[in-house]
CSV table of N, CA and C in Angstrom, one decimal:
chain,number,residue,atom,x,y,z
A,240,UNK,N,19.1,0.5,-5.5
A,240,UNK,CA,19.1,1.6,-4.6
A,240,UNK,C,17.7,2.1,-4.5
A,241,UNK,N,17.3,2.8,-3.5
A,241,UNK,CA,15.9,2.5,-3.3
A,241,UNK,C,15.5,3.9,-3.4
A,242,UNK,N,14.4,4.5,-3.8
A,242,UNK,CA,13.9,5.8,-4.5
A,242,UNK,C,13.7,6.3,-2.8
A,243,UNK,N,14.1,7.8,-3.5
A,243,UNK,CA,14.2,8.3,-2.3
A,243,UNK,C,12.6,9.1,-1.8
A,244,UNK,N,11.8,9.0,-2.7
A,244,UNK,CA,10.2,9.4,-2.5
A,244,UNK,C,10.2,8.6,-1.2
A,245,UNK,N,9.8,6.5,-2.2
A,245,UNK,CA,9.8,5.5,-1.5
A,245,UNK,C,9.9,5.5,0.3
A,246,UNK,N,11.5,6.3,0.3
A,246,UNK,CA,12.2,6.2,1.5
A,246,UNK,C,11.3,6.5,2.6
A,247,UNK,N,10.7,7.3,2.8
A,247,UNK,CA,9.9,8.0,3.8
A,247,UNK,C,8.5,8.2,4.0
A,248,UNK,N,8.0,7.0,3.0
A,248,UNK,CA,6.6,6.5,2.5
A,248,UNK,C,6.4,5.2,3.3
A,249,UNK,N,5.2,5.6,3.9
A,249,UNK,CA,5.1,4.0,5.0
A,249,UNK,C,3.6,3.6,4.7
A,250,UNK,N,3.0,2.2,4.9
A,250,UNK,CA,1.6,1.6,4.5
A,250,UNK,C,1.3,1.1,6.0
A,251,UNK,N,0.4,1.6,6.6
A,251,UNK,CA,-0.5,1.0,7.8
A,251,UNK,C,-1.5,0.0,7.0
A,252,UNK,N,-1.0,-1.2,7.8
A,252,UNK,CA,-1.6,-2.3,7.3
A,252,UNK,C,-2.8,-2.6,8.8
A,253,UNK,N,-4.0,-3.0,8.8
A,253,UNK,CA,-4.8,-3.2,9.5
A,253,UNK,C,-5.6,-4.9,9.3
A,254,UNK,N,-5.8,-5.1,10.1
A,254,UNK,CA,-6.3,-6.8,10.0
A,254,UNK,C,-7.7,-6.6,10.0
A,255,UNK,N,-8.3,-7.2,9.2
A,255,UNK,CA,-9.9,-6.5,9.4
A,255,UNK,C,-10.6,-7.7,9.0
A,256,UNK,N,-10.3,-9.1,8.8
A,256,UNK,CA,-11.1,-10.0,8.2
A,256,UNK,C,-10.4,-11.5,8.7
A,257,UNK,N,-11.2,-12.6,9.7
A,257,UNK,CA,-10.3,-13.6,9.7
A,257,UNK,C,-9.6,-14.5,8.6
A,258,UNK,N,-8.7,-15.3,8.9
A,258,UNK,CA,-8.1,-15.9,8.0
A,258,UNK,C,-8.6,-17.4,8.0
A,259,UNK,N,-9.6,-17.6,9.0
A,259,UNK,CA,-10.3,-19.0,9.3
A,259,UNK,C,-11.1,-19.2,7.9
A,260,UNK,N,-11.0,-20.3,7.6
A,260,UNK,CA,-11.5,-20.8,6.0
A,260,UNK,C,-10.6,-20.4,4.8
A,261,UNK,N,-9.3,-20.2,4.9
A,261,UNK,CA,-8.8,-19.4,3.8
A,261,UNK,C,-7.4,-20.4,3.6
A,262,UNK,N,-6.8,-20.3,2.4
A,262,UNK,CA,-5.6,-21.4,2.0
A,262,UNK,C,-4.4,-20.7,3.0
A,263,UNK,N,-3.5,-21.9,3.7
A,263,UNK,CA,-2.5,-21.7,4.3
A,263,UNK,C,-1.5,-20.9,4.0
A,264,UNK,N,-1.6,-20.5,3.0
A,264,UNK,CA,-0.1,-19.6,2.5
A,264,UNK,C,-0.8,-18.1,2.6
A,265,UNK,N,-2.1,-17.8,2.6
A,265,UNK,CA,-2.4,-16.7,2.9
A,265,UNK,C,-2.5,-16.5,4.4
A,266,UNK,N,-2.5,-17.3,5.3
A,266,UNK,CA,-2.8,-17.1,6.7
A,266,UNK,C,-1.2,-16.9,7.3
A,267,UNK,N,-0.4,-17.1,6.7
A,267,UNK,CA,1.5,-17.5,6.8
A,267,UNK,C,1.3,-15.8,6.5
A,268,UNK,N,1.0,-15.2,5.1
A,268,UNK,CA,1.0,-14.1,4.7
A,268,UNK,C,0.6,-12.9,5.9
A,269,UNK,N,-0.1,-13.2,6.4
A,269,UNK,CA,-0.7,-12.2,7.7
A,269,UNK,C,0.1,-12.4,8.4
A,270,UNK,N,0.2,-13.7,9.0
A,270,UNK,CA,1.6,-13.8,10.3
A,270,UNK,C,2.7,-12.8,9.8
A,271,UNK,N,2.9,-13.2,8.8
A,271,UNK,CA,4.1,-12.4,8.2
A,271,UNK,C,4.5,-11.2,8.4
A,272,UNK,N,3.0,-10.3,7.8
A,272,UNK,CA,2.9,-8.9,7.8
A,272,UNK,C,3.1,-8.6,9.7
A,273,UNK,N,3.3,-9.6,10.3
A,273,UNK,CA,3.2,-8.8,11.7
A,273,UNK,C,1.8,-8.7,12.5
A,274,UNK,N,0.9,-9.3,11.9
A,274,UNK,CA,-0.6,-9.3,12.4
A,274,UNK,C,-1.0,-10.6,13.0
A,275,UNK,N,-1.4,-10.5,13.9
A,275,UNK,CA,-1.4,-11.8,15.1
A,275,UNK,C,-3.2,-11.4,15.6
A,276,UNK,N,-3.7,-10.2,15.7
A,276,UNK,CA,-5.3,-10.3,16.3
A,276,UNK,C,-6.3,-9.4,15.3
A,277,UNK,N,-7.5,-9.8,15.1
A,277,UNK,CA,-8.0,-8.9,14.6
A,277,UNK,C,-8.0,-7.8,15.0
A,278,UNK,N,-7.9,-6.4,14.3
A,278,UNK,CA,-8.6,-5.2,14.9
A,278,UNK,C,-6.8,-4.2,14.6
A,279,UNK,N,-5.9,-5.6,15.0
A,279,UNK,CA,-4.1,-4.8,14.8
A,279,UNK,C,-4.1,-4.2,13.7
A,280,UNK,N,-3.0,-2.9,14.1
A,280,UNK,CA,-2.7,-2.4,12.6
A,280,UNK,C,-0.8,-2.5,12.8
A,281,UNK,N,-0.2,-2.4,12.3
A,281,UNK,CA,1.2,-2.1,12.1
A,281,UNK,C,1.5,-1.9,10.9
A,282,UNK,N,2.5,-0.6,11.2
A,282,UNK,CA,3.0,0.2,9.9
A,282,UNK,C,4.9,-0.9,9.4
A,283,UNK,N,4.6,-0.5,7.6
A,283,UNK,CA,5.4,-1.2,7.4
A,283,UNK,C,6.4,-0.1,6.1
A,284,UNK,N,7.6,-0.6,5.6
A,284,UNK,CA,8.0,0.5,4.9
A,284,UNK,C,7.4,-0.1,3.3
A,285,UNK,N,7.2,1.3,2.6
A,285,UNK,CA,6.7,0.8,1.4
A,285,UNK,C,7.3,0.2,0.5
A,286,UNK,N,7.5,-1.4,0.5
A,286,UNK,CA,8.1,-1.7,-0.2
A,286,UNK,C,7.6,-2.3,-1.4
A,287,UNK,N,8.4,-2.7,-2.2
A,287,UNK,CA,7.7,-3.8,-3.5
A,287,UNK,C,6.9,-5.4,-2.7
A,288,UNK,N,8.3,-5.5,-1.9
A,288,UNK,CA,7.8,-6.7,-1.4
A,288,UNK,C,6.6,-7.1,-0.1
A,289,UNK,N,6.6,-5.5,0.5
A,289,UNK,CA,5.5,-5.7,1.6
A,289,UNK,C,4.2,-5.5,0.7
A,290,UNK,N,4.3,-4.7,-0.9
A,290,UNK,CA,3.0,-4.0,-1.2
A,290,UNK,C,2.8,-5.5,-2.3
A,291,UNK,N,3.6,-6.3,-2.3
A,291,UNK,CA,3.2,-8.1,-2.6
A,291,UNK,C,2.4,-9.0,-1.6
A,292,UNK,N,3.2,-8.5,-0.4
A,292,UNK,CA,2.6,-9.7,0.5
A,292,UNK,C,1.0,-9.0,0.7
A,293,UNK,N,0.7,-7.9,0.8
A,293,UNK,CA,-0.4,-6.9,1.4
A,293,UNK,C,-1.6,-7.4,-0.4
A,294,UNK,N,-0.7,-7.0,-1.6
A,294,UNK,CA,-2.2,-7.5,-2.9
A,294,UNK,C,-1.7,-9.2,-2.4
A,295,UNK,N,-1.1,-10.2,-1.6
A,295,UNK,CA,-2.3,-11.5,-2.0
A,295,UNK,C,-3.5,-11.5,-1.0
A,296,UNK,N,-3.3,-11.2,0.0
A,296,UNK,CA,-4.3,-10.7,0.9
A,296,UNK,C,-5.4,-9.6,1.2
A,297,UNK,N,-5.4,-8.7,-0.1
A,297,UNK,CA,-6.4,-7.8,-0.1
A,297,UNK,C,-7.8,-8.0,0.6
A,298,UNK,N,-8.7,-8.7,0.4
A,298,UNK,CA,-9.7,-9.5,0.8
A,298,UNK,C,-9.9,-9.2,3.0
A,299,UNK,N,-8.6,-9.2,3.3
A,299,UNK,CA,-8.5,-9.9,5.0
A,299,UNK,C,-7.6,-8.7,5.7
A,300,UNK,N,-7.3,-7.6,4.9
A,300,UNK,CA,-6.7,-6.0,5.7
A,300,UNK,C,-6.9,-5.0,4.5
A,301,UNK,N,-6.9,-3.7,5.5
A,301,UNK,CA,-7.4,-2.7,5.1
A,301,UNK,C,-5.7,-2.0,5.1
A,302,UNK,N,-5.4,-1.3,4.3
A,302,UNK,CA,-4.3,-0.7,3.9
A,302,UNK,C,-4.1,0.7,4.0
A,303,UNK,N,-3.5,1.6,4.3
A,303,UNK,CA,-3.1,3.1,4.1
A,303,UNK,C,-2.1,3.8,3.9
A,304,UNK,N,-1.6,4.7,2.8
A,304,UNK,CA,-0.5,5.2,2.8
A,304,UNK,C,-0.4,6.3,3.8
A,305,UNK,N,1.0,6.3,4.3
A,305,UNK,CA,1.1,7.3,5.3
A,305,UNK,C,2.2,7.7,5.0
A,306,UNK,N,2.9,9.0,5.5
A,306,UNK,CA,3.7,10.1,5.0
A,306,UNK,C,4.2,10.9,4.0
A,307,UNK,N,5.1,11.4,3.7
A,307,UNK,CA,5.3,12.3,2.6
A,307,UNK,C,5.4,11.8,1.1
């Protein structure tokens, strides 16, 4: 059951670094997050599993918490 803080807690994910020179499973990891150009941001819900895919990629997006 998912905490209800959690619930209404969202991470703007930003692309800020290419993924040219970098191992294939981290460039899959950005597709993933929804990021297709540099410069995109898209908000995601805070999860365990988005704030996994976002630490292997720390290095290549810029992160923010947003809401309550």
């Amino acid at each position: 059951m998912p905490n209800k803080d959690n619930a209404t807690r969202r991470l703007r994910v930003t692309y800020v670094k290419s993924t040219i020179g970098y191992d294939k499973s981290q460039k899959r990891t950005v597709l993933a997050l929804g990021l297709r150009r540099l410069g995109q941001t898209v908000e995601h819900a805070d999860t365990p599993v988005i704030r996994g895919m976002v630490g292997k990629v720390p290095h290549l997006v810029r992160v923010e918490e947003i809401g309550a």
